[in-house]
């Protein structure tokens, strides 16, 4: 088996999905492809490429399709979980400066055990070790993606009986929000609330799973940007406070003031008022205007 086998599965899954749901199952992966002539960098690149496929570009489709495969006994759940977790932990260990948090130590332990099983040592030092790790990773990925392709072909062969699956697959992809789509909204909210020093990516990573779950339950057709800003500003102010029906942008536009700490203070005041006086957006904006005028 070779990395070309992975690419062939990737290409066929995308081609089949375009014929079934009108779009690719996977987004484009921009990581450089591995060259097995140099085993250590090849292993690092293959790990990075697979991580981007499993957890970024193909996250939604893979989660959806593997669950079908496990339900239909086409894919073994334990083997699937082990492979995905190994890729996650290997990538984390390779690209992060791990500390001593429990999650960091767990990732390191999983990665070391995986390498020991693959090449006989947790810390490869020879080209032969890295090549064995590379080959093991490729074999597992080919098996996994082969199972995903089998599921897609089953959906195709089911014809009209697969209508519900196809609609569900499309809906999940339509409601998938890449992590990067939150970043400009976070940057804008940080600026408006005077929190420019906050690390955008670290902040986003801390909350994104929670945000996605909250957005997932909204009715179709909602305004993603508006709802995301409400969640972002809620987290910026106090992760335990309720979501108020106004944003920092609403305050800036209404009062014609510059972004900064004043906006953050007014949002805090609005949150306190809303918590004890449930009201609509216009009523809350009137209260904010009154508070601002008193401060002035």
PDB file of C-alpha atoms in Angstrom:
ATOM      1  CA  UNK A   1       0.000   0.000   0.000  1.00  0.00           C
ATOM      2  CA  UNK A   2       1.102   3.565  -0.661  1.00  0.00           C
ATOM      3  CA  UNK A   3      -0.072   7.123  -0.135  1.00  0.00           C
ATOM      4  CA  UNK A   4      -1.370   6.999  -3.705  1.00  0.00           C
ATOM      5  CA  UNK A   5      -3.977   4.490  -2.492  1.00  0.00           C
ATOM      6  CA  UNK A   6      -5.158   7.062   0.029  1.00  0.00           C
ATOM      7  CA  UNK A   7      -5.383   9.699  -2.690  1.00  0.00           C
ATOM      8  CA  UNK A   8      -7.358   7.352  -4.931  1.00  0.00           C
ATOM      9  CA  UNK A   9      -9.914   6.679  -2.173  1.00  0.00           C
ATOM     10  CA  UNK A  10     -10.056  10.429  -1.510  1.00  0.00           C
ATOM     11  CA  UNK A  11     -10.645  11.193  -5.194  1.00  0.00           C
ATOM     12  CA  UNK A  12     -13.300   8.509  -5.663  1.00  0.00           C
ATOM     13  CA  UNK A  13     -15.205   9.504  -2.514  1.00  0.00           C
ATOM     14  CA  UNK A  14     -15.276  13.116  -3.672  1.00  0.00           C
ATOM     15  CA  UNK A  15     -16.377  12.142  -7.183  1.00  0.00           C
ATOM     16  CA  UNK A  16     -19.147   9.901  -5.856  1.00  0.00           C
ATOM     17  CA  UNK A  17     -20.358  12.512  -3.391  1.00  0.00           C
ATOM     18  CA  UNK A  18     -20.545  15.151  -6.126  1.00  0.00           C
ATOM     19  CA  UNK A  19     -22.817  12.842  -8.127  1.00  0.00           C
ATOM     20  CA  UNK A  20     -24.982  12.082  -5.079  1.00  0.00           C
ATOM     21  CA  UNK A  21     -25.231  15.369  -3.170  1.00  0.00           C
ATOM     22  CA  UNK A  22     -23.871  17.896  -5.650  1.00  0.00           C
ATOM     23  CA  UNK A  23     -20.743  18.745  -3.657  1.00  0.00           C
ATOM     24  CA  UNK A  24     -17.464  17.198  -2.549  1.00  0.00           C
ATOM     25  CA  UNK A  25     -17.415  15.263   0.687  1.00  0.00           C
ATOM     26  CA  UNK A  26     -13.977  16.675   1.495  1.00  0.00           C
ATOM     27  CA  UNK A  27     -12.546  20.157   1.166  1.00  0.00           C
ATOM     28  CA  UNK A  28      -9.145  20.585  -0.445  1.00  0.00           C
ATOM     29  CA  UNK A  29      -6.130  19.648   1.692  1.00  0.00           C
ATOM     30  CA  UNK A  30      -3.178  22.021   1.312  1.00  0.00           C
ATOM     31  CA  UNK A  31      -0.549  20.066   3.255  1.00  0.00           C
ATOM     32  CA  UNK A  32       2.410  18.905   1.161  1.00  0.00           C
ATOM     33  CA  UNK A  33       2.261  15.250   0.140  1.00  0.00           C
ATOM     34  CA  UNK A  34       4.750  12.830   1.733  1.00  0.00           C
ATOM     35  CA  UNK A  35       7.709  11.287  -0.061  1.00  0.00           C
ATOM     36  CA  UNK A  36       8.562   7.842   1.411  1.00  0.00           C
ATOM     37  CA  UNK A  37      12.139   8.154   0.157  1.00  0.00           C
ATOM     38  CA  UNK A  38      12.684  10.292   3.277  1.00  0.00           C
ATOM     39  CA  UNK A  39      10.762   8.285   5.912  1.00  0.00           C
ATOM     40  CA  UNK A  40      10.808  10.685   8.868  1.00  0.00           C
ATOM     41  CA  UNK A  41       9.488  13.796   7.053  1.00  0.00           C
ATOM     42  CA  UNK A  42       7.168  11.518   5.077  1.00  0.00           C
ATOM     43  CA  UNK A  43       5.647  10.263   8.324  1.00  0.00           C
ATOM     44  CA  UNK A  44       5.245  13.826   9.631  1.00  0.00           C
ATOM     45  CA  UNK A  45       3.597  15.020   6.400  1.00  0.00           C
ATOM     46  CA  UNK A  46       1.319  11.990   6.179  1.00  0.00           C
ATOM     47  CA  UNK A  47       0.198  12.547   9.770  1.00  0.00           C
ATOM     48  CA  UNK A  48      -0.511  16.221   9.073  1.00  0.00           C
ATOM     49  CA  UNK A  49      -2.369  15.451   5.841  1.00  0.00           C
ATOM     50  CA  UNK A  50      -4.566  12.813   7.473  1.00  0.00           C
ATOM     51  CA  UNK A  51      -5.301  15.060  10.446  1.00  0.00           C
ATOM     52  CA  UNK A  52      -6.441  17.848   8.112  1.00  0.00           C
ATOM     53  CA  UNK A  53      -8.662  15.381   6.260  1.00  0.00           C
ATOM     54  CA  UNK A  54     -10.197  13.731   9.322  1.00  0.00           C
ATOM     55  CA  UNK A  55     -10.593  16.751  11.584  1.00  0.00           C
ATOM     56  CA  UNK A  56     -10.852  19.713   9.225  1.00  0.00           C
ATOM     57  CA  UNK A  57     -11.575  19.258   5.520  1.00  0.00           C
ATOM     58  CA  UNK A  58     -13.555  16.028   5.889  1.00  0.00           C
ATOM     59  CA  UNK A  59     -14.771  16.270   9.482  1.00  0.00           C
ATOM     60  CA  UNK A  60     -18.510  16.368   8.768  1.00  0.00           C
ATOM     61  CA  UNK A  61     -18.636  13.726   6.026  1.00  0.00           C
ATOM     62  CA  UNK A  62     -16.333  11.327   7.843  1.00  0.00           C
ATOM     63  CA  UNK A  63     -18.327  11.510  11.071  1.00  0.00           C
ATOM     64  CA  UNK A  64     -21.594  10.964   9.165  1.00  0.00           C
ATOM     65  CA  UNK A  65     -20.361   8.145   6.925  1.00  0.00           C
ATOM     66  CA  UNK A  66     -18.407   6.229   9.553  1.00  0.00           C
ATOM     67  CA  UNK A  67     -21.471   6.085  11.815  1.00  0.00           C
ATOM     68  CA  UNK A  68     -23.426   4.514   8.966  1.00  0.00           C
ATOM     69  CA  UNK A  69     -20.575   2.077   8.356  1.00  0.00           C
ATOM     70  CA  UNK A  70     -20.443   1.087  12.012  1.00  0.00           C
ATOM     71  CA  UNK A  71     -24.213   0.674  12.200  1.00  0.00           C
ATOM     72  CA  UNK A  72     -24.177  -1.540   9.090  1.00  0.00           C
ATOM     73  CA  UNK A  73     -21.159  -3.492  10.401  1.00  0.00           C
ATOM     74  CA  UNK A  74     -19.050  -2.459   7.420  1.00  0.00           C
ATOM     75  CA  UNK A  75     -16.533  -0.701   9.668  1.00  0.00           C
ATOM     76  CA  UNK A  76     -15.279  -1.802  13.072  1.00  0.00           C
ATOM     77  CA  UNK A  77     -15.849   0.965  15.598  1.00  0.00           C
ATOM     78  CA  UNK A  78     -12.902   0.065  17.826  1.00  0.00           C
ATOM     79  CA  UNK A  79     -10.436   0.026  14.927  1.00  0.00           C
ATOM     80  CA  UNK A  80     -11.890   3.265  13.578  1.00  0.00           C
ATOM     81  CA  UNK A  81     -11.639   5.007  16.943  1.00  0.00           C
ATOM     82  CA  UNK A  82      -8.089   3.774  17.449  1.00  0.00           C
ATOM     83  CA  UNK A  83      -6.956   5.024  14.046  1.00  0.00           C
ATOM     84  CA  UNK A  84      -8.555   8.454  14.370  1.00  0.00           C
ATOM     85  CA  UNK A  85      -7.259   8.887  17.912  1.00  0.00           C
ATOM     86  CA  UNK A  86      -3.762   7.827  16.869  1.00  0.00           C
ATOM     87  CA  UNK A  87      -3.702  10.417  14.069  1.00  0.00           C
ATOM     88  CA  UNK A  88      -4.961  13.119  16.441  1.00  0.00           C
ATOM     89  CA  UNK A  89      -2.392  12.331  19.132  1.00  0.00           C
ATOM     90  CA  UNK A  90       0.510  11.887  16.711  1.00  0.00           C
ATOM     91  CA  UNK A  91      -0.245  15.221  15.099  1.00  0.00           C
ATOM     92  CA  UNK A  92      -0.614  16.921  18.494  1.00  0.00           C
ATOM     93  CA  UNK A  93       2.713  15.567  19.696  1.00  0.00           C
ATOM     94  CA  UNK A  94       4.506  16.415  16.451  1.00  0.00           C
ATOM     95  CA  UNK A  95       3.247  19.995  16.101  1.00  0.00           C
ATOM     96  CA  UNK A  96       2.501  21.214  19.648  1.00  0.00           C
ATOM     97  CA  UNK A  97       4.848  22.125  22.453  1.00  0.00           C
ATOM     98  CA  UNK A  98       3.151  19.860  24.986  1.00  0.00           C
ATOM     99  CA  UNK A  99       3.056  20.815  28.640  1.00  0.00           C
ATOM    100  CA  UNK A 100       2.054  18.776  31.632  1.00  0.00           C
ATOM    101  CA  UNK A 101      -1.728  19.000  31.383  1.00  0.00           C
ATOM    102  CA  UNK A 102      -3.556  15.679  31.558  1.00  0.00           C
ATOM    103  CA  UNK A 103      -4.704  15.950  27.927  1.00  0.00           C
ATOM    104  CA  UNK A 104      -1.137  16.649  26.766  1.00  0.00           C
ATOM    105  CA  UNK A 105       0.267  13.686  28.636  1.00  0.00           C
ATOM    106  CA  UNK A 106      -2.494  11.462  27.298  1.00  0.00           C
ATOM    107  CA  UNK A 107      -1.691  12.499  23.729  1.00  0.00           C
ATOM    108  CA  UNK A 108       2.005  11.806  24.252  1.00  0.00           C
ATOM    109  CA  UNK A 109       1.280   8.409  25.802  1.00  0.00           C
ATOM    110  CA  UNK A 110      -1.017   7.359  22.951  1.00  0.00           C
ATOM    111  CA  UNK A 111       1.549   8.505  20.363  1.00  0.00           C
ATOM    112  CA  UNK A 112       4.416   6.678  22.074  1.00  0.00           C
ATOM    113  CA  UNK A 113       2.456   3.442  22.443  1.00  0.00           C
ATOM    114  CA  UNK A 114       1.420   3.636  18.789  1.00  0.00           C
ATOM    115  CA  UNK A 115       5.035   4.052  17.643  1.00  0.00           C
ATOM    116  CA  UNK A 116       6.264   1.259  19.914  1.00  0.00           C
ATOM    117  CA  UNK A 117       3.660  -1.061  18.412  1.00  0.00           C
ATOM    118  CA  UNK A 118       4.548   0.046  14.876  1.00  0.00           C
ATOM    119  CA  UNK A 119       8.340  -0.026  14.958  1.00  0.00           C
ATOM    120  CA  UNK A 120       9.396  -1.445  18.325  1.00  0.00           C
ATOM    121  CA  UNK A 121      10.358   1.834  19.989  1.00  0.00           C
ATOM    122  CA  UNK A 122       8.495   4.892  21.271  1.00  0.00           C
ATOM    123  CA  UNK A 123      11.335   7.129  20.063  1.00  0.00           C
ATOM    124  CA  UNK A 124      12.369   6.182  16.497  1.00  0.00           C
ATOM    125  CA  UNK A 125      16.000   6.907  15.687  1.00  0.00           C
ATOM    126  CA  UNK A 126      16.660   5.012  12.483  1.00  0.00           C
ATOM    127  CA  UNK A 127      15.231   5.435   9.008  1.00  0.00           C
ATOM    128  CA  UNK A 128      13.934   1.874   9.264  1.00  0.00           C
ATOM    129  CA  UNK A 129      11.895   2.822  12.345  1.00  0.00           C
ATOM    130  CA  UNK A 130      10.313   5.799  10.633  1.00  0.00           C
ATOM    131  CA  UNK A 131       9.543   3.764   7.516  1.00  0.00           C
ATOM    132  CA  UNK A 132       7.760   1.133   9.598  1.00  0.00           C
ATOM    133  CA  UNK A 133       5.724   3.866  11.299  1.00  0.00           C
ATOM    134  CA  UNK A 134       4.936   5.421   7.932  1.00  0.00           C
ATOM    135  CA  UNK A 135       3.824   2.124   6.420  1.00  0.00           C
ATOM    136  CA  UNK A 136       1.661   1.282   9.440  1.00  0.00           C
ATOM    137  CA  UNK A 137      -0.034   4.678   9.268  1.00  0.00           C
ATOM    138  CA  UNK A 138      -0.685   4.328   5.536  1.00  0.00           C
ATOM    139  CA  UNK A 139      -2.115   0.800   5.922  1.00  0.00           C
ATOM    140  CA  UNK A 140      -4.537   1.938   8.612  1.00  0.00           C
ATOM    141  CA  UNK A 141      -5.596   4.985   6.591  1.00  0.00           C
ATOM    142  CA  UNK A 142      -6.182   2.946   3.422  1.00  0.00           C
ATOM    143  CA  UNK A 143      -8.350   0.500   5.376  1.00  0.00           C
ATOM    144  CA  UNK A 144     -10.307   3.344   6.987  1.00  0.00           C
ATOM    145  CA  UNK A 145     -10.891   5.330   3.784  1.00  0.00           C
ATOM    146  CA  UNK A 146     -11.703   2.118   1.927  1.00  0.00           C
ATOM    147  CA  UNK A 147     -14.505   1.576   4.422  1.00  0.00           C
ATOM    148  CA  UNK A 148     -15.730   5.147   3.896  1.00  0.00           C
ATOM    149  CA  UNK A 149     -15.759   4.608   0.131  1.00  0.00           C
ATOM    150  CA  UNK A 150     -17.711   1.368   0.581  1.00  0.00           C
ATOM    151  CA  UNK A 151     -20.402   3.258   2.507  1.00  0.00           C
ATOM    152  CA  UNK A 152     -20.684   5.919  -0.187  1.00  0.00           C
ATOM    153  CA  UNK A 153     -21.046   3.211  -2.840  1.00  0.00           C
ATOM    154  CA  UNK A 154     -23.751   1.528  -0.765  1.00  0.00           C
ATOM    155  CA  UNK A 155     -25.652   4.802  -0.573  1.00  0.00           C
ATOM    156  CA  UNK A 156     -25.346   5.092  -4.351  1.00  0.00           C
ATOM    157  CA  UNK A 157     -26.563   1.527  -4.928  1.00  0.00           C
ATOM    158  CA  UNK A 158     -29.566   2.032  -2.615  1.00  0.00           C
ATOM    159  CA  UNK A 159     -31.030   4.523  -5.091  1.00  0.00           C
ATOM    160  CA  UNK A 160     -34.295   6.090  -3.932  1.00  0.00           C
ATOM    161  CA  UNK A 161     -34.062   4.206  -0.632  1.00  0.00           C
ATOM    162  CA  UNK A 162     -31.086   6.374   0.278  1.00  0.00           C
ATOM    163  CA  UNK A 163     -32.993   9.640  -0.111  1.00  0.00           C
ATOM    164  CA  UNK A 164     -33.121  10.299   3.641  1.00  0.00           C
ATOM    165  CA  UNK A 165     -29.393   9.614   4.041  1.00  0.00           C
ATOM    166  CA  UNK A 166     -28.536  11.941   1.163  1.00  0.00           C
ATOM    167  CA  UNK A 167     -30.710  14.726   2.567  1.00  0.00           C
ATOM    168  CA  UNK A 168     -29.176  14.276   6.015  1.00  0.00           C
ATOM    169  CA  UNK A 169     -25.657  14.299   4.569  1.00  0.00           C
ATOM    170  CA  UNK A 170     -26.348  17.484   2.619  1.00  0.00           C
ATOM    171  CA  UNK A 171     -27.926  19.162   5.639  1.00  0.00           C
ATOM    172  CA  UNK A 172     -24.928  18.358   7.813  1.00  0.00           C
ATOM    173  CA  UNK A 173     -22.509  19.788   5.255  1.00  0.00           C
ATOM    174  CA  UNK A 174     -24.632  22.907   4.810  1.00  0.00           C
ATOM    175  CA  UNK A 175     -24.540  23.465   8.568  1.00  0.00           C
ATOM    176  CA  UNK A 176     -20.817  22.937   8.935  1.00  0.00           C
ATOM    177  CA  UNK A 177     -18.889  26.000  10.035  1.00  0.00           C
ATOM    178  CA  UNK A 178     -15.099  25.808   9.605  1.00  0.00           C
ATOM    179  CA  UNK A 179     -13.161  27.014  12.622  1.00  0.00           C
ATOM    180  CA  UNK A 180     -11.602  29.813  10.579  1.00  0.00           C
ATOM    181  CA  UNK A 181     -15.044  31.287   9.797  1.00  0.00           C
ATOM    182  CA  UNK A 182     -15.321  32.374  13.442  1.00  0.00           C
ATOM    183  CA  UNK A 183     -11.967  34.154  13.517  1.00  0.00           C
ATOM    184  CA  UNK A 184     -12.881  37.443  11.762  1.00  0.00           C
ATOM    185  CA  UNK A 185     -15.984  37.701  13.967  1.00  0.00           C
ATOM    186  CA  UNK A 186     -13.844  37.166  17.062  1.00  0.00           C
ATOM    187  CA  UNK A 187     -11.373  39.776  15.857  1.00  0.00           C
ATOM    188  CA  UNK A 188     -14.178  42.285  15.314  1.00  0.00           C
ATOM    189  CA  UNK A 189     -15.736  41.572  18.709  1.00  0.00           C
ATOM    190  CA  UNK A 190     -12.352  41.840  20.429  1.00  0.00           C
ATOM    191  CA  UNK A 191     -11.803  45.247  18.860  1.00  0.00           C
ATOM    192  CA  UNK A 192     -15.268  46.488  19.736  1.00  0.00           C
ATOM    193  CA  UNK A 193     -14.944  45.379  23.349  1.00  0.00           C
ATOM    194  CA  UNK A 194     -11.364  46.521  23.784  1.00  0.00           C
ATOM    195  CA  UNK A 195      -9.938  42.991  24.142  1.00  0.00           C
ATOM    196  CA  UNK A 196      -7.327  43.113  21.375  1.00  0.00           C
ATOM    197  CA  UNK A 197      -4.704  41.300  23.463  1.00  0.00           C
ATOM    198  CA  UNK A 198      -6.759  38.095  23.505  1.00  0.00           C
ATOM    199  CA  UNK A 199      -5.362  35.245  21.380  1.00  0.00           C
ATOM    200  CA  UNK A 200      -8.027  34.621  18.738  1.00  0.00           C
ATOM    201  CA  UNK A 201      -7.174  31.011  17.907  1.00  0.00           C
ATOM    202  CA  UNK A 202      -6.777  29.915  21.533  1.00  0.00           C
ATOM    203  CA  UNK A 203     -10.054  31.612  22.457  1.00  0.00           C
ATOM    204  CA  UNK A 204     -11.855  30.057  19.488  1.00  0.00           C
ATOM    205  CA  UNK A 205     -10.527  26.583  20.211  1.00  0.00           C
ATOM    206  CA  UNK A 206     -11.757  26.834  23.785  1.00  0.00           C
ATOM    207  CA  UNK A 207     -15.348  27.534  22.775  1.00  0.00           C
ATOM    208  CA  UNK A 208     -15.890  26.324  19.212  1.00  0.00           C
ATOM    209  CA  UNK A 209     -17.435  22.956  20.024  1.00  0.00           C
ATOM    210  CA  UNK A 210     -19.948  24.649  22.303  1.00  0.00           C
ATOM    211  CA  UNK A 211     -20.732  27.288  19.665  1.00  0.00           C
ATOM    212  CA  UNK A 212     -21.278  24.671  16.960  1.00  0.00           C
ATOM    213  CA  UNK A 213     -23.681  22.729  19.147  1.00  0.00           C
ATOM    214  CA  UNK A 214     -25.675  25.883  19.923  1.00  0.00           C
ATOM    215  CA  UNK A 215     -25.817  26.878  16.256  1.00  0.00           C
ATOM    216  CA  UNK A 216     -26.787  23.354  15.213  1.00  0.00           C
ATOM    217  CA  UNK A 217     -30.146  23.548  17.033  1.00  0.00           C
ATOM    218  CA  UNK A 218     -31.242  26.756  15.274  1.00  0.00           C
ATOM    219  CA  UNK A 219     -33.786  26.651  12.457  1.00  0.00           C
ATOM    220  CA  UNK A 220     -32.529  26.619   8.879  1.00  0.00           C
ATOM    221  CA  UNK A 221     -31.987  30.033   7.334  1.00  0.00           C
ATOM    222  CA  UNK A 222     -30.674  31.765  10.436  1.00  0.00           C
ATOM    223  CA  UNK A 223     -28.110  34.574  10.185  1.00  0.00           C
ATOM    224  CA  UNK A 224     -24.826  32.805  10.998  1.00  0.00           C
ATOM    225  CA  UNK A 225     -22.821  35.988  11.524  1.00  0.00           C
ATOM    226  CA  UNK A 226     -25.331  37.544  13.908  1.00  0.00           C
ATOM    227  CA  UNK A 227     -25.857  34.401  15.974  1.00  0.00           C
ATOM    228  CA  UNK A 228     -22.124  33.675  16.113  1.00  0.00           C
ATOM    229  CA  UNK A 229     -21.381  37.206  17.313  1.00  0.00           C
ATOM    230  CA  UNK A 230     -23.936  36.820  20.102  1.00  0.00           C
ATOM    231  CA  UNK A 231     -22.187  33.649  21.262  1.00  0.00           C
ATOM    232  CA  UNK A 232     -18.706  35.131  20.901  1.00  0.00           C
ATOM    233  CA  UNK A 233     -19.534  38.255  22.878  1.00  0.00           C
ATOM    234  CA  UNK A 234     -21.255  36.153  25.534  1.00  0.00           C
ATOM    235  CA  UNK A 235     -18.037  34.170  25.953  1.00  0.00           C
ATOM    236  CA  UNK A 236     -15.934  37.339  25.983  1.00  0.00           C
ATOM    237  CA  UNK A 237     -18.001  38.861  28.767  1.00  0.00           C
ATOM    238  CA  UNK A 238     -18.720  35.857  30.928  1.00  0.00           C
ATOM    239  CA  UNK A 239     -19.150  32.279  29.773  1.00  0.00           C
ATOM    240  CA  UNK A 240     -21.805  31.766  32.432  1.00  0.00           C
ATOM    241  CA  UNK A 241     -23.962  34.774  31.649  1.00  0.00           C
ATOM    242  CA  UNK A 242     -27.049  34.675  29.469  1.00  0.00           C
ATOM    243  CA  UNK A 243     -26.973  35.727  25.815  1.00  0.00           C
ATOM    244  CA  UNK A 244     -28.467  39.185  25.415  1.00  0.00           C
ATOM    245  CA  UNK A 245     -30.274  40.228  22.197  1.00  0.00           C
ATOM    246  CA  UNK A 246     -27.812  43.005  21.278  1.00  0.00           C
ATOM    247  CA  UNK A 247     -24.210  43.028  20.133  1.00  0.00           C
ATOM    248  CA  UNK A 248     -21.357  45.459  20.458  1.00  0.00           C
ATOM    249  CA  UNK A 249     -21.980  46.534  16.869  1.00  0.00           C
ATOM    250  CA  UNK A 250     -25.587  47.431  17.755  1.00  0.00           C
ATOM    251  CA  UNK A 251     -24.309  49.727  20.516  1.00  0.00           C
ATOM    252  CA  UNK A 252     -21.664  51.341  18.318  1.00  0.00           C
ATOM    253  CA  UNK A 253     -24.184  52.008  15.543  1.00  0.00           C
ATOM    254  CA  UNK A 254     -26.825  53.381  17.918  1.00  0.00           C
ATOM    255  CA  UNK A 255     -24.565  55.685  19.954  1.00  0.00           C
ATOM    256  CA  UNK A 256     -22.085  56.507  17.172  1.00  0.00           C
ATOM    257  CA  UNK A 257     -19.138  55.782  19.448  1.00  0.00           C
ATOM    258  CA  UNK A 258     -15.761  54.241  18.744  1.00  0.00           C
ATOM    259  CA  UNK A 259     -15.001  50.614  19.575  1.00  0.00           C
ATOM    260  CA  UNK A 260     -13.319  50.129  22.918  1.00  0.00           C
ATOM    261  CA  UNK A 261     -13.770  49.446  26.632  1.00  0.00           C
ATOM    262  CA  UNK A 262     -16.869  51.670  26.848  1.00  0.00           C
ATOM    263  CA  UNK A 263     -18.712  49.251  24.586  1.00  0.00           C
ATOM    264  CA  UNK A 264     -17.694  46.358  26.798  1.00  0.00           C
ATOM    265  CA  UNK A 265     -18.903  48.192  29.907  1.00  0.00           C
ATOM    266  CA  UNK A 266     -22.245  48.958  28.260  1.00  0.00           C
ATOM    267  CA  UNK A 267     -22.654  45.306  27.285  1.00  0.00           C
ATOM    268  CA  UNK A 268     -22.001  44.279  30.877  1.00  0.00           C
ATOM    269  CA  UNK A 269     -24.625  46.750  32.062  1.00  0.00           C
ATOM    270  CA  UNK A 270     -27.041  45.453  29.417  1.00  0.00           C
ATOM    271  CA  UNK A 271     -26.424  41.874  30.549  1.00  0.00           C
ATOM    272  CA  UNK A 272     -27.158  42.723  34.185  1.00  0.00           C
ATOM    273  CA  UNK A 273     -30.324  44.593  33.220  1.00  0.00           C
ATOM    274  CA  UNK A 274     -31.533  41.851  30.866  1.00  0.00           C
ATOM    275  CA  UNK A 275     -30.989  39.151  33.476  1.00  0.00           C
ATOM    276  CA  UNK A 276     -33.517  40.768  35.844  1.00  0.00           C
ATOM    277  CA  UNK A 277     -35.690  42.510  33.256  1.00  0.00           C
ATOM    278  CA  UNK A 278     -36.309  40.239  30.277  1.00  0.00           C
ATOM    279  CA  UNK A 279     -37.103  42.572  27.413  1.00  0.00           C
ATOM    280  CA  UNK A 280     -36.825  42.841  23.658  1.00  0.00           C
ATOM    281  CA  UNK A 281     -33.920  44.279  21.700  1.00  0.00           C
ATOM    282  CA  UNK A 282     -35.371  47.789  21.331  1.00  0.00           C
ATOM    283  CA  UNK A 283     -36.128  48.062  25.037  1.00  0.00           C
ATOM    284  CA  UNK A 284     -32.641  46.917  25.921  1.00  0.00           C
ATOM    285  CA  UNK A 285     -31.094  49.426  23.524  1.00  0.00           C
ATOM    286  CA  UNK A 286     -33.166  52.192  25.161  1.00  0.00           C
ATOM    287  CA  UNK A 287     -31.747  51.163  28.539  1.00  0.00           C
ATOM    288  CA  UNK A 288     -28.206  51.195  27.133  1.00  0.00           C
ATOM    289  CA  UNK A 289     -28.744  54.662  25.663  1.00  0.00           C
ATOM    290  CA  UNK A 290     -30.045  55.923  28.995  1.00  0.00           C
ATOM    291  CA  UNK A 291     -27.074  54.458  30.865  1.00  0.00           C
ATOM    292  CA  UNK A 292     -24.629  55.985  28.406  1.00  0.00           C
ATOM    293  CA  UNK A 293     -26.233  59.421  28.687  1.00  0.00           C
ATOM    294  CA  UNK A 294     -26.075  59.254  32.490  1.00  0.00           C
ATOM    295  CA  UNK A 295     -22.399  58.370  32.331  1.00  0.00           C
ATOM    296  CA  UNK A 296     -21.754  61.240  29.947  1.00  0.00           C
TER     297      UNK A 296
END
